[in-house]
Amino acid sequence: MKNAAREDDPVLERFHFLVNAPALFNAVTTAAELRIFAFLSESPGASAAEIRSFCALPAHQLRVLLQAVCATGLLERREGVYHNSSVAEELLASDEQPDSWSHILTGWKEVYYPAFAELTKALRAGTNTALAAHPGDEPTLYGRLSRNPPLEAVFHRAMTAFTLRSVDALIEQPVFGDVRHVLDVGGGDGSTSARLVSRRPTLRTTVFDMPSVSRLASGAETGARSDRVSVVPGDIFTDPFPKGPDAVLFSHVLEIFDEESILLLLRKAYDALPAGGRVMVYGYHVSDDETDGVFGARLGLYFNVLASGRGMAYPASDWERWLREAGFEEVGTVAGLPYEHGLSLGVKR
């Protein structure tokens, strides 16, 4: 008989939270969608009756929800009334801000997490079987979402919020100091480009993405509509890259794919750049031994069950090897950026 795990074992503690996490995640997301965190930010110390008056839930169901969210620590009940924790106040209370975690949670609930019930099937099949839940014949989630504009908007709102949480660490890198024109490949709704040009007044960008997403990038709501942000719709695999940039940025794009596709895109970047031009690969990194990183672990599973059927958060050593194979020199990585991010760089000589 095996020895029982010690109750103070941190792995056991994490296991106990993990097996309850799907229900608790949905409780927190529901509280965010009901704007309970926003309400408590404006009315700290509200009673259950006051919260009920605000969100219009039946009394018993609200009691159950509040108990669940308190169990996560995001809400606190003190002397019978409710307060946001400091984390909830920072991440969830300002739900009208574009970088609010409320948007991220809703996107994960509506798009990402329903797919994970298919994980065993998808891994055995070696393809993204959960994609069948989305009508169409396109091989990736991104193509099929173009058939469902409301869900596509939810997805990109979540993507934008997470991008805004991490993108400043990219924009502040000194590599942008001598760059004048960035080609933002797979630039989505233009949030990264918009933030780049707002922080660097001599920089201009071109967002290159599929037509339905480029429509979002042309919208004023992302801040991307600017005389220094242009939008070119196209297929990043089959269409030629727009000419003229002195830097090509892949932000949260290449990790979606496998080695063959990554090398194809890096070689297209190499061909589009002038001598001295730079390539920048920004996204999630895992440790060299591929054992650390909860954000990267979730992302890799999502890619394989739903998004593309391949890809993962790769270690820096993979990115550097692929950059060299594509012809780039002066290859290196800026590691340890927020939310398990890294920036791998190369120069065309």
Coordinates of C-alpha atoms in Angstrom, one line a residue:
M1 CA 0.0 0.0 0.0
K2 CA 1.4 3.4 -1.0
N3 CA 1.9 6.0 1.6
A4 CA -0.8 8.7 1.7
A5 CA 0.3 12.1 0.4
R6 CA 1.1 14.6 3.2
E7 CA -1.7 17.1 3.7
D8 CA 0.9 19.9 3.6
D9 CA 2.4 18.7 0.3
P10 CA 2.1 21.7 -2.1
V11 CA 1.4 19.4 -5.0
L12 CA -1.5 17.8 -3.2
E13 CA -2.8 21.3 -2.4
R14 CA -2.6 22.3 -6.0
F15 CA -4.3 19.0 -7.0
H16 CA -7.2 19.7 -4.7
F17 CA -7.7 23.2 -6.2
L18 CA -7.2 21.9 -9.7
V19 CA -10.0 19.3 -9.6
N20 CA -12.4 22.0 -8.4
A21 CA -11.1 24.7 -10.7
P22 CA -13.4 24.2 -13.7
A23 CA -16.5 25.0 -11.6
L24 CA -14.8 27.8 -9.7
F25 CA -13.5 29.3 -13.0
N26 CA -17.1 29.5 -14.3
A27 CA -18.3 31.0 -11.0
V28 CA -15.7 33.8 -11.2
T29 CA -16.6 34.4 -14.8
T30 CA -20.3 34.5 -14.0
A31 CA -19.6 37.0 -11.3
A32 CA -17.7 39.1 -13.8
E33 CA -20.4 38.9 -16.4
L34 CA -23.0 40.0 -13.8
R35 CA -20.7 42.9 -12.9
I36 CA -20.5 42.0 -9.3
F37 CA -16.8 43.0 -9.1
A38 CA -17.6 46.3 -10.7
F39 CA -20.5 46.9 -8.3
L40 CA -18.4 46.1 -5.2
S41 CA -15.7 48.4 -6.5
E42 CA -18.2 51.2 -6.5
S43 CA -20.1 50.0 -3.3
P44 CA -17.6 48.2 -1.1
G45 CA -19.1 46.5 1.9
A46 CA -22.4 45.8 0.2
S47 CA -24.7 43.2 1.7
A48 CA -26.0 40.2 -0.2
A49 CA -29.4 41.9 -0.5
E50 CA -27.8 44.9 -2.1
I51 CA -25.8 42.7 -4.5
R52 CA -29.0 40.8 -5.3
S53 CA -30.8 44.1 -6.0
F54 CA -28.0 45.0 -8.4
C55 CA -27.7 41.7 -10.3
A56 CA -31.2 40.3 -10.0
L57 CA -30.3 36.7 -9.1
P58 CA -32.6 34.6 -6.9
A59 CA -31.5 34.7 -3.3
H60 CA -30.4 31.1 -3.0
Q61 CA -28.5 31.1 -6.3
L62 CA -26.7 34.3 -5.4
R63 CA -25.8 32.7 -2.0
V64 CA -24.2 29.8 -3.8
L65 CA -22.4 32.0 -6.3
L66 CA -21.0 34.3 -3.6
Q67 CA -19.8 31.3 -1.5
A68 CA -18.0 29.9 -4.5
V69 CA -16.2 33.2 -5.4
C70 CA -15.3 33.7 -1.8
A71 CA -13.7 30.2 -1.8
T72 CA -11.3 31.5 -4.5
G73 CA -10.3 34.4 -2.4
L74 CA -11.4 37.0 -5.0
L75 CA -14.3 38.1 -2.8
E76 CA -14.0 38.6 0.9
R77 CA -16.9 38.5 3.4
R78 CA -16.2 40.5 6.5
E79 CA -18.8 41.0 9.2
G80 CA -21.5 39.8 6.8
V81 CA -20.8 42.2 3.9
Y82 CA -18.7 41.7 0.8
H83 CA -15.6 43.3 -0.6
N84 CA -13.4 42.8 -3.6
S85 CA -10.0 41.4 -2.8
S86 CA -7.0 43.5 -3.9
V87 CA -6.6 41.1 -6.9
A88 CA -10.2 41.3 -8.0
E89 CA -10.1 45.1 -7.6
E90 CA -7.0 45.3 -9.9
L91 CA -8.0 42.7 -12.5
L92 CA -11.8 42.5 -12.6
A93 CA -13.4 45.7 -11.2
S94 CA -12.8 47.9 -14.2
D95 CA -14.7 45.8 -16.7
E96 CA -15.2 48.5 -19.2
Q97 CA -11.4 48.8 -19.7
P98 CA -10.1 47.0 -22.8
D99 CA -7.4 45.2 -20.7
S100 CA -9.9 43.9 -18.1
W101 CA -9.6 40.2 -17.2
S102 CA -13.4 40.1 -17.4
H103 CA -13.0 40.1 -21.2
I104 CA -10.4 37.4 -21.0
L105 CA -12.5 35.1 -18.8
T106 CA -15.5 35.5 -21.1
G107 CA -13.5 34.6 -24.1
W108 CA -12.0 31.6 -22.5
K109 CA -15.4 30.4 -21.3
E110 CA -17.1 30.9 -24.6
V111 CA -14.4 29.7 -27.0
Y112 CA -11.5 27.9 -25.2
Y113 CA -12.8 25.8 -22.4
P114 CA -15.8 24.1 -24.0
A115 CA -13.2 22.4 -26.3
F116 CA -11.2 20.8 -23.5
A117 CA -13.8 18.1 -23.0
E118 CA -12.5 16.8 -26.3
L119 CA -8.9 16.6 -25.2
T120 CA -8.4 12.9 -24.9
K121 CA -10.1 12.4 -28.3
A122 CA -8.1 15.1 -30.0
L123 CA -4.7 14.0 -28.7
R124 CA -5.4 10.4 -29.7
A125 CA -6.6 11.5 -33.2
G126 CA -3.6 13.9 -33.6
T127 CA -5.9 16.7 -34.7
N128 CA -8.1 19.4 -33.4
T129 CA -11.4 17.4 -33.1
A130 CA -13.1 20.1 -31.1
L131 CA -13.2 22.3 -34.2
A132 CA -16.2 20.3 -35.3
A133 CA -18.3 22.4 -33.0
H134 CA -17.7 25.5 -35.2
P135 CA -19.4 25.3 -38.6
G136 CA -17.2 25.5 -41.7
D137 CA -14.5 23.6 -43.5
E138 CA -11.5 25.8 -42.6
P139 CA -8.8 23.8 -40.8
T140 CA -8.3 26.3 -38.0
L141 CA -10.5 28.0 -35.5
Y142 CA -9.5 31.4 -36.8
G143 CA -10.9 30.7 -40.2
R144 CA -14.1 29.3 -38.9
L145 CA -14.7 32.2 -36.5
S146 CA -15.1 34.5 -39.6
R147 CA -18.5 32.7 -40.1
N148 CA -19.6 33.8 -36.6
P149 CA -18.9 37.5 -36.2
P150 CA -20.4 37.8 -32.6
L151 CA -18.2 35.0 -31.3
E152 CA -15.2 36.3 -33.3
A153 CA -15.7 39.6 -31.6
V154 CA -15.7 37.9 -28.2
F155 CA -12.6 36.0 -29.1
H156 CA -10.7 39.1 -30.2
R157 CA -11.8 41.1 -27.3
A158 CA -10.3 38.5 -25.0
M159 CA -7.2 38.4 -27.2
T160 CA -6.9 42.1 -27.0
A161 CA -7.2 42.2 -23.3
F162 CA -4.5 39.7 -22.8
T163 CA -2.3 41.4 -25.3
L164 CA -2.6 44.7 -23.5
R165 CA -1.7 43.0 -20.2
S166 CA 1.7 41.9 -21.7
V167 CA 2.5 44.0 -24.7
D168 CA 4.3 46.9 -22.9
A169 CA 7.2 44.5 -22.1
L170 CA 7.6 44.1 -25.9
I171 CA 7.2 47.8 -26.8
E172 CA 9.8 48.9 -24.3
Q173 CA 12.5 46.7 -25.9
P174 CA 15.4 48.7 -27.2
V175 CA 15.3 46.8 -30.5
F176 CA 12.6 49.2 -31.7
G177 CA 14.9 52.2 -31.2
D178 CA 16.1 52.2 -34.8
V179 CA 13.1 50.6 -36.5
R180 CA 10.9 52.8 -38.7
H181 CA 8.3 50.4 -40.3
V182 CA 7.0 47.2 -38.6
L183 CA 5.1 44.5 -40.5
D184 CA 2.8 43.1 -37.9
V185 CA 2.1 39.6 -39.3
G186 CA -1.1 38.1 -37.9
G187 CA -1.6 41.4 -36.1
G188 CA -5.3 40.6 -35.2
D189 CA -7.4 43.6 -34.4
G190 CA -4.3 45.9 -34.4
S191 CA -4.0 46.3 -30.7
T192 CA -0.2 45.7 -30.7
S193 CA 0.4 48.1 -33.6
A194 CA -1.8 50.7 -32.0
R195 CA 0.2 50.6 -28.8
L196 CA 3.5 50.6 -30.7
V197 CA 2.8 53.8 -32.6
S198 CA 1.3 55.5 -29.5
R199 CA 4.6 54.9 -27.7
R200 CA 7.0 55.4 -30.5
P201 CA 6.2 58.6 -32.5
T202 CA 8.6 57.9 -35.4
L203 CA 7.3 54.3 -36.0
R204 CA 4.6 53.2 -38.5
T205 CA 3.2 49.7 -38.8
T206 CA 1.3 47.5 -41.3
V207 CA -1.1 44.9 -39.9
F208 CA -1.3 41.8 -42.2
D209 CA -4.1 39.4 -41.3
M210 CA -7.1 37.5 -42.7
P211 CA -9.9 39.8 -44.1
S212 CA -12.4 39.3 -41.3
V213 CA -9.8 40.2 -38.7
S214 CA -8.4 43.1 -40.7
R215 CA -11.9 44.5 -40.6
L216 CA -11.6 44.7 -36.8
A217 CA -8.1 46.2 -37.1
S218 CA -9.6 49.0 -39.2
G219 CA -12.0 50.0 -36.4
A220 CA -11.6 53.0 -34.2
E221 CA -12.5 50.9 -31.1
T222 CA -9.1 49.3 -30.9
G223 CA -7.2 52.6 -31.5
A224 CA -5.7 51.0 -34.6
R225 CA -7.1 53.5 -37.1
S226 CA -4.2 55.9 -37.4
D227 CA -2.3 57.5 -40.2
R228 CA 0.7 55.4 -39.0
V229 CA -1.2 52.1 -38.9
S230 CA -2.1 50.6 -42.3
V231 CA -4.1 47.4 -42.7
V232 CA -3.5 44.8 -45.5
P233 CA -5.9 41.9 -45.6
G234 CA -4.5 38.5 -46.8
D235 CA -3.5 35.0 -46.0
I236 CA -0.2 35.0 -44.2
F237 CA 0.7 31.6 -45.8
T238 CA -0.4 32.0 -49.4
D239 CA -0.1 35.7 -50.0
P240 CA 3.2 37.6 -50.3
F241 CA 4.2 39.7 -47.4
P242 CA 3.7 43.4 -47.9
K243 CA 7.0 45.1 -49.0
G244 CA 8.8 48.0 -47.3
P245 CA 9.2 47.1 -43.6
D246 CA 12.6 47.1 -41.9
A247 CA 11.2 44.8 -39.2
V248 CA 8.8 41.9 -39.2
L249 CA 6.9 41.1 -36.0
F250 CA 5.2 37.8 -35.2
S251 CA 3.3 38.4 -31.9
H252 CA 1.4 35.4 -30.6
V253 CA 1.3 33.9 -34.1
L254 CA 4.0 31.4 -34.8
E255 CA 3.4 29.2 -31.7
I256 CA 0.0 28.2 -33.2
F257 CA 1.8 26.1 -35.8
D258 CA 4.3 23.3 -36.3
E259 CA 8.0 23.5 -37.3
E260 CA 7.3 23.3 -41.1
S261 CA 4.8 26.2 -41.0
I262 CA 7.0 28.3 -38.7
L263 CA 10.0 27.9 -41.0
L264 CA 7.8 28.8 -44.0
L265 CA 6.7 32.0 -42.4
L266 CA 10.2 32.9 -41.1
R267 CA 11.6 32.5 -44.6
K268 CA 8.8 34.7 -46.0
A269 CA 9.9 37.3 -43.4
Y270 CA 13.5 36.9 -44.5
D271 CA 12.6 37.5 -48.1
A272 CA 10.4 40.6 -47.3
L273 CA 13.2 42.3 -45.3
P274 CA 16.1 44.4 -46.6
A275 CA 19.6 43.8 -45.5
G276 CA 19.9 44.8 -41.9
G277 CA 16.2 44.2 -41.3
R278 CA 15.0 42.5 -38.1
V279 CA 12.6 39.7 -37.3
M280 CA 10.9 39.6 -33.9
V281 CA 9.1 36.6 -32.5
Y282 CA 7.1 37.4 -29.4
G283 CA 5.0 35.0 -27.4
Y284 CA 4.8 32.4 -24.7
H285 CA 8.0 30.5 -23.8
V286 CA 8.4 27.3 -21.8
S287 CA 11.5 26.4 -19.9
D288 CA 14.2 24.6 -21.8
D289 CA 13.3 21.3 -20.0
E290 CA 9.6 21.9 -20.9
T291 CA 8.4 21.4 -17.3
D292 CA 7.4 24.9 -16.3
G293 CA 4.7 27.4 -17.3
V294 CA 1.0 27.1 -16.6
F295 CA 0.0 29.7 -19.2
G296 CA 2.1 28.0 -21.9
A297 CA 0.7 24.6 -20.9
R298 CA -2.9 25.8 -21.3
L299 CA -2.1 27.4 -24.6
G300 CA -0.5 24.3 -26.0
L301 CA -3.5 22.1 -25.1
Y302 CA -5.9 24.7 -26.6
F303 CA -3.9 24.8 -29.9
N304 CA -4.0 21.0 -30.2
V305 CA -7.6 20.4 -29.2
L306 CA -9.2 23.4 -31.0
A307 CA -7.2 26.2 -32.7
S308 CA -4.9 24.4 -35.2
G309 CA -4.3 20.8 -34.1
R310 CA -0.6 21.6 -33.7
G311 CA 1.8 24.1 -32.1
M312 CA 2.7 24.8 -28.5
A313 CA 4.6 27.3 -26.3
Y314 CA 8.1 26.4 -27.5
P315 CA 11.4 26.9 -25.6
A316 CA 13.7 29.7 -26.7
S317 CA 16.2 27.1 -28.1
D318 CA 13.6 26.1 -30.7
W319 CA 13.0 29.7 -31.8
E320 CA 16.7 30.4 -32.1
R321 CA 17.3 27.2 -34.1
W322 CA 14.5 28.0 -36.5
L323 CA 15.6 31.6 -36.9
R324 CA 19.1 30.4 -38.0
E325 CA 17.6 27.8 -40.3
A326 CA 15.6 30.6 -42.0
G327 CA 18.9 32.5 -42.6
F328 CA 18.9 35.1 -39.8
E329 CA 22.1 36.0 -37.9
E330 CA 22.7 37.7 -34.6
V331 CA 20.1 35.4 -33.1
G332 CA 19.2 35.7 -29.4
T333 CA 16.3 35.8 -26.9
V334 CA 15.1 38.3 -24.3
A335 CA 13.6 35.9 -21.7
G336 CA 11.7 36.3 -18.5
L337 CA 9.1 38.8 -19.7
P338 CA 5.6 39.0 -18.0
Y339 CA 3.1 36.1 -18.4
E340 CA 5.8 33.6 -19.4
H341 CA 6.7 35.6 -22.5
G342 CA 10.0 35.9 -24.4
L343 CA 11.2 37.8 -27.5
S344 CA 13.5 36.0 -30.0
L345 CA 15.4 38.1 -32.5
G346 CA 17.4 37.8 -35.7
V347 CA 18.9 40.1 -38.3
K348 CA 19.1 39.6 -42.1
R349 CA 22.6 40.2 -43.4

